[in-house]
mmCIF file with all atom_site columns, C-alpha atoms in Angstrom:
data_model
loop_
_atom_site.group_PDB
_atom_site.id
_atom_site.type_symbol
_atom_site.label_atom_id
_atom_site.label_alt_id
_atom_site.label_comp_id
_atom_site.label_asym_id
_atom_site.label_entity_id
_atom_site.label_seq_id
_atom_site.pdbx_PDB_ins_code
_atom_site.Cartn_x
_atom_site.Cartn_y
_atom_site.Cartn_z
_atom_site.occupancy
_atom_site.B_iso_or_equiv
_atom_site.pdbx_formal_charge
_atom_site.auth_seq_id
_atom_site.auth_comp_id
_atom_site.auth_asym_id
_atom_site.auth_atom_id
_atom_site.pdbx_PDB_model_num
ATOM 1   C CA . UNK T 1 1   ? -15.764 -6.735  -8.686  1.00 0.00 ? 7   UNK T CA 1
ATOM 2   C CA . UNK T 1 2   ? -16.052 -10.183 -6.365  1.00 0.00 ? 8   UNK T CA 1
ATOM 3   C CA . UNK T 1 3   ? -13.101 -11.667 -7.842  1.00 0.00 ? 9   UNK T CA 1
ATOM 4   C CA . UNK T 1 4   ? -10.962 -8.444  -7.259  1.00 0.00 ? 10  UNK T CA 1
ATOM 5   C CA . UNK T 1 5   ? -12.649 -7.966  -3.627  1.00 0.00 ? 11  UNK T CA 1
ATOM 6   C CA . UNK T 1 6   ? -11.648 -11.482 -2.907  1.00 0.00 ? 12  UNK T CA 1
ATOM 7   C CA . UNK T 1 7   ? -8.152  -11.433 -4.507  1.00 0.00 ? 13  UNK T CA 1
ATOM 8   C CA . UNK T 1 8   ? -7.411  -8.455  -2.994  1.00 0.00 ? 14  UNK T CA 1
ATOM 9   C CA . UNK T 1 9   ? -8.721  -8.714  0.493   1.00 0.00 ? 15  UNK T CA 1
ATOM 10  C CA . UNK T 1 10  ? -7.202  -11.763 1.088   1.00 0.00 ? 16  UNK T CA 1
ATOM 11  C CA . UNK T 1 11  ? -3.680  -10.298 -0.039  1.00 0.00 ? 17  UNK T CA 1
ATOM 12  C CA . UNK T 1 12  ? -4.550  -7.226  2.492   1.00 0.00 ? 18  UNK T CA 1
ATOM 13  C CA . UNK T 1 13  ? -5.480  -9.562  5.181   1.00 0.00 ? 19  UNK T CA 1
ATOM 14  C CA . UNK T 1 14  ? -2.091  -11.354 4.988   1.00 0.00 ? 20  UNK T CA 1
ATOM 15  C CA . UNK T 1 15  ? 0.097   -8.338  4.962   1.00 0.00 ? 21  UNK T CA 1
ATOM 16  C CA . UNK T 1 16  ? -1.987  -7.148  8.077   1.00 0.00 ? 22  UNK T CA 1
ATOM 17  C CA . UNK T 1 17  ? -2.242  -10.992 9.909   1.00 0.00 ? 23  UNK T CA 1
ATOM 18  C CA . UNK T 1 18  ? 1.724   -12.025 9.525   1.00 0.00 ? 24  UNK T CA 1
ATOM 19  C CA . UNK T 1 19  ? 3.496   -9.114  10.598  1.00 0.00 ? 25  UNK T CA 1
ATOM 20  C CA . UNK T 1 20  ? 1.230   -8.225  13.879  1.00 0.00 ? 26  UNK T CA 1
ATOM 21  C CA . UNK T 1 21  ? 0.825   -11.727 14.684  1.00 0.00 ? 27  UNK T CA 1
ATOM 22  C CA . UNK T 1 22  ? 4.717   -12.006 14.520  1.00 0.00 ? 28  UNK T CA 1
ATOM 23  C CA . UNK T 1 23  ? 5.393   -9.027  16.435  1.00 0.00 ? 29  UNK T CA 1
ATOM 24  C CA . UNK T 1 24  ? 3.128   -9.858  19.276  1.00 0.00 ? 30  UNK T CA 1
ATOM 25  C CA . UNK T 1 25  ? 4.614   -13.256 19.413  1.00 0.00 ? 31  UNK T CA 1
ATOM 26  C CA . UNK T 1 26  ? 7.998   -11.910 19.787  1.00 0.00 ? 32  UNK T CA 1
ATOM 27  C CA . UNK T 1 27  ? 6.860   -8.912  22.216  1.00 0.00 ? 33  UNK T CA 1
ATOM 28  C CA . UNK T 1 28  ? 8.141   -6.205  20.461  1.00 0.00 ? 34  UNK T CA 1
ATOM 29  C CA . UNK T 1 29  ? 4.564   -5.041  18.957  1.00 0.00 ? 35  UNK T CA 1
ATOM 30  C CA . UNK T 1 30  ? 2.481   -1.566  19.707  1.00 0.00 ? 36  UNK T CA 1
ATOM 31  C CA . UNK T 1 31  ? -0.398  -0.244  18.552  1.00 0.00 ? 37  UNK T CA 1
ATOM 32  C CA . UNK T 1 32  ? 1.017   2.187   16.378  1.00 0.00 ? 38  UNK T CA 1
ATOM 33  C CA . UNK T 1 33  ? 3.224   -0.428  14.615  1.00 0.00 ? 39  UNK T CA 1
ATOM 34  C CA . UNK T 1 34  ? -0.296  -2.368  14.128  1.00 0.00 ? 40  UNK T CA 1
ATOM 35  C CA . UNK T 1 35  ? -1.923  0.240   12.693  1.00 0.00 ? 41  UNK T CA 1
ATOM 36  C CA . UNK T 1 36  ? 0.691   1.273   10.128  1.00 0.00 ? 42  UNK T CA 1
ATOM 37  C CA . UNK T 1 37  ? 0.695   -2.263  8.632   1.00 0.00 ? 43  UNK T CA 1
ATOM 38  C CA . UNK T 1 38  ? -3.177  -2.363  8.689   1.00 0.00 ? 44  UNK T CA 1
ATOM 39  C CA . UNK T 1 39  ? -2.711  1.410   6.772   1.00 0.00 ? 45  UNK T CA 1
ATOM 40  C CA . UNK T 1 40  ? -0.051  0.178   4.357   1.00 0.00 ? 46  UNK T CA 1
ATOM 41  C CA . UNK T 1 41  ? -1.909  -3.184  4.005   1.00 0.00 ? 47  UNK T CA 1
ATOM 42  C CA . UNK T 1 42  ? -4.981  -1.224  2.898   1.00 0.00 ? 48  UNK T CA 1
ATOM 43  C CA . UNK T 1 43  ? -2.786  0.176   0.163   1.00 0.00 ? 49  UNK T CA 1
ATOM 44  C CA . UNK T 1 44  ? -4.469  -2.712  -1.488  1.00 0.00 ? 50  UNK T CA 1
ATOM 45  C CA . UNK T 1 45  ? -7.618  -0.880  -1.832  1.00 0.00 ? 51  UNK T CA 1
ATOM 46  C CA . UNK T 1 46  ? -6.720  1.393   -4.070  1.00 0.00 ? 52  UNK T CA 1
ATOM 47  C CA . UNK T 1 47  ? -4.704  -0.604  -6.188  1.00 0.00 ? 53  UNK T CA 1
ATOM 48  C CA . UNK T 1 48  ? -7.985  -2.910  -6.812  1.00 0.00 ? 54  UNK T CA 1
ATOM 49  C CA . UNK T 1 49  ? -9.985  -0.482  -7.170  1.00 0.00 ? 55  UNK T CA 1
ATOM 50  C CA . UNK T 1 50  ? -8.189  1.694   -9.849  1.00 0.00 ? 56  UNK T CA 1
ATOM 51  C CA . UNK T 1 51  ? -7.444  -1.958  -11.495 1.00 0.00 ? 57  UNK T CA 1
ATOM 52  C CA . UNK T 1 52  ? -11.125 -2.671  -11.693 1.00 0.00 ? 58  UNK T CA 1
ATOM 53  C CA . UNK T 1 53  ? -11.943 0.970   -13.225 1.00 0.00 ? 59  UNK T CA 1
ATOM 54  C CA . UNK T 1 54  ? -9.029  0.369   -15.981 1.00 0.00 ? 60  UNK T CA 1
ATOM 55  C CA . UNK T 1 55  ? -9.875  -3.228  -16.972 1.00 0.00 ? 61  UNK T CA 1
ATOM 56  C CA . UNK T 1 56  ? -13.540 -3.710  -16.635 1.00 0.00 ? 62  UNK T CA 1
ATOM 57  C CA . UNK T 1 57  ? -15.292 -0.021  -16.715 1.00 0.00 ? 63  UNK T CA 1
ATOM 58  C CA . UNK T 1 58  ? -13.321 1.476   -19.449 1.00 0.00 ? 64  UNK T CA 1
ATOM 59  C CA . UNK T 1 59  ? -11.438 3.757   -17.131 1.00 0.00 ? 65  UNK T CA 1
ATOM 60  C CA . UNK T 1 60  ? -14.114 5.493   -15.661 1.00 0.00 ? 66  UNK T CA 1
ATOM 61  C CA . UNK T 1 61  ? -15.606 4.444   -12.176 1.00 0.00 ? 67  UNK T CA 1
ATOM 62  C CA . UNK T 1 62  ? -18.709 5.645   -9.683  1.00 0.00 ? 68  UNK T CA 1
ATOM 63  C CA . UNK T 1 63  ? -17.795 6.447   -6.020  1.00 0.00 ? 69  UNK T CA 1
ATOM 64  C CA . UNK T 1 64  ? -20.388 4.172   -4.824  1.00 0.00 ? 70  UNK T CA 1
ATOM 65  C CA . UNK T 1 65  ? -18.539 1.521   -6.967  1.00 0.00 ? 71  UNK T CA 1
ATOM 66  C CA . UNK T 1 66  ? -15.187 2.432   -5.829  1.00 0.00 ? 72  UNK T CA 1
ATOM 67  C CA . UNK T 1 67  ? -16.149 2.954   -2.376  1.00 0.00 ? 73  UNK T CA 1
ATOM 68  C CA . UNK T 1 68  ? -18.095 -0.808  -2.619  1.00 0.00 ? 74  UNK T CA 1
ATOM 69  C CA . UNK T 1 69  ? -14.777 -2.003  -3.673  1.00 0.00 ? 75  UNK T CA 1
ATOM 70  C CA . UNK T 1 70  ? -12.983 -0.714  -0.980  1.00 0.00 ? 76  UNK T CA 1
ATOM 71  C CA . UNK T 1 71  ? -15.145 -1.710  1.791   1.00 0.00 ? 77  UNK T CA 1
ATOM 72  C CA . UNK T 1 72  ? -15.541 -5.189  0.316   1.00 0.00 ? 78  UNK T CA 1
ATOM 73  C CA . UNK T 1 73  ? -11.805 -5.636  0.766   1.00 0.00 ? 79  UNK T CA 1
ATOM 74  C CA . UNK T 1 74  ? -12.090 -4.399  3.793   1.00 0.00 ? 80  UNK T CA 1
ATOM 75  C CA . UNK T 1 75  ? -14.717 -6.803  5.112   1.00 0.00 ? 81  UNK T CA 1
ATOM 76  C CA . UNK T 1 76  ? -12.424 -9.746  3.787   1.00 0.00 ? 82  UNK T CA 1
ATOM 77  C CA . UNK T 1 77  ? -9.180  -8.427  5.141   1.00 0.00 ? 83  UNK T CA 1
ATOM 78  C CA . UNK T 1 78  ? -11.298 -7.862  8.522   1.00 0.00 ? 84  UNK T CA 1
ATOM 79  C CA . UNK T 1 79  ? -12.916 -11.320 8.414   1.00 0.00 ? 85  UNK T CA 1
ATOM 80  C CA . UNK T 1 80  ? -9.684  -12.656 7.506   1.00 0.00 ? 86  UNK T CA 1
ATOM 81  C CA . UNK T 1 81  ? -8.116  -10.972 10.757  1.00 0.00 ? 87  UNK T CA 1
ATOM 82  C CA . UNK T 1 82  ? -10.290 -11.998 13.045  1.00 0.00 ? 88  UNK T CA 1
ATOM 83  C CA . UNK T 1 83  ? -10.173 -15.627 12.316  1.00 0.00 ? 89  UNK T CA 1
ATOM 84  C CA . UNK T 1 84  ? -6.486  -15.789 12.453  1.00 0.00 ? 90  UNK T CA 1
ATOM 85  C CA . UNK T 1 85  ? -6.566  -13.712 15.749  1.00 0.00 ? 91  UNK T CA 1
ATOM 86  C CA . UNK T 1 86  ? -9.420  -16.416 17.335  1.00 0.00 ? 92  UNK T CA 1
ATOM 87  C CA . UNK T 1 87  ? -6.485  -19.236 16.200  1.00 0.00 ? 93  UNK T CA 1
ATOM 88  C CA . UNK T 1 88  ? -3.868  -17.470 17.638  1.00 0.00 ? 94  UNK T CA 1
ATOM 89  C CA . UNK T 1 89  ? -5.948  -17.000 21.067  1.00 0.00 ? 95  UNK T CA 1
ATOM 90  C CA . UNK T 1 90  ? -7.008  -21.053 20.841  1.00 0.00 ? 96  UNK T CA 1
ATOM 91  C CA . UNK T 1 91  ? -3.037  -21.932 20.322  1.00 0.00 ? 97  UNK T CA 1
ATOM 92  C CA . UNK T 1 92  ? -1.516  -19.775 23.285  1.00 0.00 ? 98  UNK T CA 1
ATOM 93  C CA . UNK T 1 93  ? -4.237  -20.256 25.655  1.00 0.00 ? 99  UNK T CA 1
ATOM 94  C CA . UNK T 1 94  ? -5.312  -16.272 25.683  1.00 0.00 ? 100 UNK T CA 1
ATOM 95  C CA . UNK T 1 95  ? -1.677  -15.351 26.937  1.00 0.00 ? 101 UNK T CA 1
ATOM 96  C CA . UNK T 1 96  ? -2.133  -12.198 24.971  1.00 0.00 ? 102 UNK T CA 1
ATOM 97  C CA . UNK T 1 97  ? -5.019  -11.181 27.083  1.00 0.00 ? 103 UNK T CA 1
ATOM 98  C CA . UNK T 1 98  ? -3.326  -12.498 30.076  1.00 0.00 ? 104 UNK T CA 1
ATOM 99  C CA . UNK T 1 99  ? 0.198   -10.493 29.119  1.00 0.00 ? 105 UNK T CA 1
ATOM 100 C CA . UNK T 1 100 ? -1.821  -7.245  28.172  1.00 0.00 ? 106 UNK T CA 1
ATOM 101 C CA . UNK T 1 101 ? -3.943  -6.988  31.407  1.00 0.00 ? 107 UNK T CA 1
ATOM 102 C CA . UNK T 1 102 ? -0.337  -7.716  33.771  1.00 0.00 ? 108 UNK T CA 1
ATOM 103 C CA . UNK T 1 103 ? 1.116   -4.733  31.465  1.00 0.00 ? 109 UNK T CA 1
ATOM 104 C CA . UNK T 1 104 ? -2.023  -2.218  31.942  1.00 0.00 ? 110 UNK T CA 1
ATOM 105 C CA . UNK T 1 105 ? -1.131  -3.063  35.912  1.00 0.00 ? 111 UNK T CA 1
ATOM 106 C CA . UNK T 1 106 ? 2.307   -2.827  35.755  1.00 0.00 ? 112 UNK T CA 1
ATOM 107 C CA . UNK T 1 107 ? 1.662   0.980   34.157  1.00 0.00 ? 113 UNK T CA 1
ATOM 108 C CA . UNK T 1 108 ? -0.265  1.713   37.363  1.00 0.00 ? 114 UNK T CA 1
ATOM 109 C CA . UNK T 1 109 ? 2.091   0.624   39.381  1.00 0.00 ? 115 UNK T CA 1
ATOM 110 C CA . UNK T 1 110 ? 4.815   2.754   37.554  1.00 0.00 ? 116 UNK T CA 1
ATOM 111 C CA . UNK T 1 111 ? 2.561   5.685   37.563  1.00 0.00 ? 117 UNK T CA 1
ATOM 112 C CA . UNK T 1 112 ? 2.079   7.935   40.637  1.00 0.00 ? 118 UNK T CA 1
ATOM 113 C CA . UNK T 1 113 ? -1.456  6.337   40.991  1.00 0.00 ? 119 UNK T CA 1
ATOM 114 C CA . UNK T 1 114 ? -2.113  5.193   44.681  1.00 0.00 ? 120 UNK T CA 1
ATOM 115 C CA . UNK T 1 115 ? -3.047  1.922   45.693  1.00 0.00 ? 121 UNK T CA 1
ATOM 116 C CA . UNK T 1 116 ? -6.705  2.227   45.771  1.00 0.00 ? 122 UNK T CA 1
ATOM 117 C CA . UNK T 1 117 ? -6.631  3.092   41.971  1.00 0.00 ? 123 UNK T CA 1
ATOM 118 C CA . UNK T 1 118 ? -4.106  0.302   41.515  1.00 0.00 ? 124 UNK T CA 1
ATOM 119 C CA . UNK T 1 119 ? -6.881  -1.933  43.069  1.00 0.00 ? 125 UNK T CA 1
ATOM 120 C CA . UNK T 1 120 ? -9.333  0.111   40.817  1.00 0.00 ? 126 UNK T CA 1
ATOM 121 C CA . UNK T 1 121 ? -7.272  -0.821  37.924  1.00 0.00 ? 127 UNK T CA 1
ATOM 122 C CA . UNK T 1 122 ? -7.074  -4.612  38.782  1.00 0.00 ? 128 UNK T CA 1
ATOM 123 C CA . UNK T 1 123 ? -10.226 -4.939  39.126  1.00 0.00 ? 129 UNK T CA 1
ATOM 124 C CA . UNK T 1 124 ? -11.169 -3.076  35.935  1.00 0.00 ? 130 UNK T CA 1
ATOM 125 C CA . UNK T 1 125 ? -8.631  -5.346  34.254  1.00 0.00 ? 131 UNK T CA 1
ATOM 126 C CA . UNK T 1 126 ? -10.201 -8.589  35.587  1.00 0.00 ? 132 UNK T CA 1
ATOM 127 C CA . UNK T 1 127 ? -13.492 -7.260  34.135  1.00 0.00 ? 133 UNK T CA 1
ATOM 128 C CA . UNK T 1 128 ? -12.396 -6.807  30.559  1.00 0.00 ? 134 UNK T CA 1
ATOM 129 C CA . UNK T 1 129 ? -10.386 -10.406 31.453  1.00 0.00 ? 135 UNK T CA 1
ATOM 130 C CA . UNK T 1 130 ? -13.785 -12.168 31.618  1.00 0.00 ? 136 UNK T CA 1
ATOM 131 C CA . UNK T 1 131 ? -15.543 -10.173 28.819  1.00 0.00 ? 137 UNK T CA 1
ATOM 132 C CA . UNK T 1 132 ? -12.692 -10.851 26.351  1.00 0.00 ? 138 UNK T CA 1
ATOM 133 C CA . UNK T 1 133 ? -12.993 -14.541 27.139  1.00 0.00 ? 139 UNK T CA 1
ATOM 134 C CA . UNK T 1 134 ? -17.045 -13.944 25.531  1.00 0.00 ? 140 UNK T CA 1
ATOM 135 C CA . UNK T 1 135 ? -16.532 -14.580 21.570  1.00 0.00 ? 141 UNK T CA 1
ATOM 136 C CA . UNK T 1 136 ? -19.807 -12.375 21.370  1.00 0.00 ? 142 UNK T CA 1
ATOM 137 C CA . UNK T 1 137 ? -17.957 -9.171  22.608  1.00 0.00 ? 143 UNK T CA 1
ATOM 138 C CA . UNK T 1 138 ? -14.511 -10.375 21.492  1.00 0.00 ? 144 UNK T CA 1
ATOM 139 C CA . UNK T 1 139 ? -15.116 -11.001 17.930  1.00 0.00 ? 145 UNK T CA 1
ATOM 140 C CA . UNK T 1 140 ? -16.750 -7.873  16.701  1.00 0.00 ? 146 UNK T CA 1
ATOM 141 C CA . UNK T 1 141 ? -14.018 -5.800  19.391  1.00 0.00 ? 147 UNK T CA 1
ATOM 142 C CA . UNK T 1 142 ? -11.529 -8.180  16.799  1.00 0.00 ? 148 UNK T CA 1
ATOM 143 C CA . UNK T 1 143 ? -13.559 -6.565  13.686  1.00 0.00 ? 149 UNK T CA 1
ATOM 144 C CA . UNK T 1 144 ? -13.787 -2.956  14.865  1.00 0.00 ? 150 UNK T CA 1
ATOM 145 C CA . UNK T 1 145 ? -9.853  -2.935  14.996  1.00 0.00 ? 151 UNK T CA 1
ATOM 146 C CA . UNK T 1 146 ? -9.582  -3.156  11.552  1.00 0.00 ? 152 UNK T CA 1
ATOM 147 C CA . UNK T 1 147 ? -12.772 -0.894  10.499  1.00 0.00 ? 153 UNK T CA 1
ATOM 148 C CA . UNK T 1 148 ? -11.501 2.609   10.727  1.00 0.00 ? 154 UNK T CA 1
ATOM 149 C CA . UNK T 1 149 ? -8.649  2.543   8.377   1.00 0.00 ? 155 UNK T CA 1
ATOM 150 C CA . UNK T 1 150 ? -10.189 0.651   5.662   1.00 0.00 ? 156 UNK T CA 1
ATOM 151 C CA . UNK T 1 151 ? -12.966 3.162   5.879   1.00 0.00 ? 157 UNK T CA 1
ATOM 152 C CA . UNK T 1 152 ? -10.567 5.681   5.899   1.00 0.00 ? 158 UNK T CA 1
ATOM 153 C CA . UNK T 1 153 ? -8.470  4.328   2.957   1.00 0.00 ? 159 UNK T CA 1
ATOM 154 C CA . UNK T 1 154 ? -11.745 2.864   0.999   1.00 0.00 ? 160 UNK T CA 1
ATOM 155 C CA . UNK T 1 155 ? -13.365 6.837   1.177   1.00 0.00 ? 161 UNK T CA 1
ATOM 156 C CA . UNK T 1 156 ? -9.952  8.318   0.144   1.00 0.00 ? 162 UNK T CA 1
ATOM 157 C CA . UNK T 1 157 ? -9.690  6.011   -2.880  1.00 0.00 ? 163 UNK T CA 1
ATOM 158 C CA . UNK T 1 158 ? -13.191 6.041   -4.348  1.00 0.00 ? 164 UNK T CA 1
ATOM 159 C CA . UNK T 1 159 ? -12.817 10.210  -4.313  1.00 0.00 ? 165 UNK T CA 1
ATOM 160 C CA . UNK T 1 160 ? -9.499  10.004  -5.827  1.00 0.00 ? 166 UNK T CA 1
ATOM 161 C CA . UNK T 1 161 ? -10.266 7.401   -8.444  1.00 0.00 ? 167 UNK T CA 1
ATOM 162 C CA . UNK T 1 162 ? -13.757 8.323   -9.485  1.00 0.00 ? 168 UNK T CA 1
ATOM 163 C CA . UNK T 1 163 ? -12.648 11.179  -11.157 1.00 0.00 ? 169 UNK T CA 1
ATOM 164 C CA . UNK T 1 164 ? -10.407 9.696   -14.416 1.00 0.00 ? 170 UNK T CA 1
ATOM 165 C CA . UNK T 1 165 ? -9.264  12.933  -15.116 1.00 0.00 ? 171 UNK T CA 1
ATOM 166 C CA . UNK T 1 166 ? -7.491  12.911  -11.324 1.00 0.00 ? 172 UNK T CA 1
ATOM 167 C CA . UNK T 1 167 ? -5.370  9.672   -12.392 1.00 0.00 ? 173 UNK T CA 1
ATOM 168 C CA . UNK T 1 168 ? -5.256  8.969   -15.863 1.00 0.00 ? 174 UNK T CA 1
ATOM 169 C CA . UNK T 1 169 ? -6.217  4.960   -16.687 1.00 0.00 ? 175 UNK T CA 1
ATOM 170 C CA . UNK T 1 170 ? -3.677  2.614   -17.640 1.00 0.00 ? 176 UNK T CA 1
ATOM 171 C CA . UNK T 1 171 ? -4.119  1.050   -20.814 1.00 0.00 ? 177 UNK T CA 1
#
């Protein structure tokens, strides 16, 4: 099980990291694009769980075991994502957070916000930037970004694949 988790976790992590990093680097990334990529990458959970069921368990897998495979892949991909994000931040001298802060302030200015609201937004952004410099806050926050889709796909895959009658085992 560990081999499958590590291999598919790395595959999922790379499928997430490469397009998201490129989209951020070239300025056309969005949160929806990011989560779409994450869900596509986590299709590896279904494939890996099915492969483990068919090749190692004789075509039958327990929900708990299937969930463990999915959550393991999620964890490996999440750690890879977090590590690459840290490297990206280091190489860009935290440029992302500065760009993000400027975008939030620009949105406040472009909305019908009053000067007091804009000042409050600036204050919140500065507090966020200070917090984000702390790795004890940033690392778990980065990891948590990727966990919900991984948990959802893991639960779905475990539920579908546990019933050997739902999708026949390949031989």
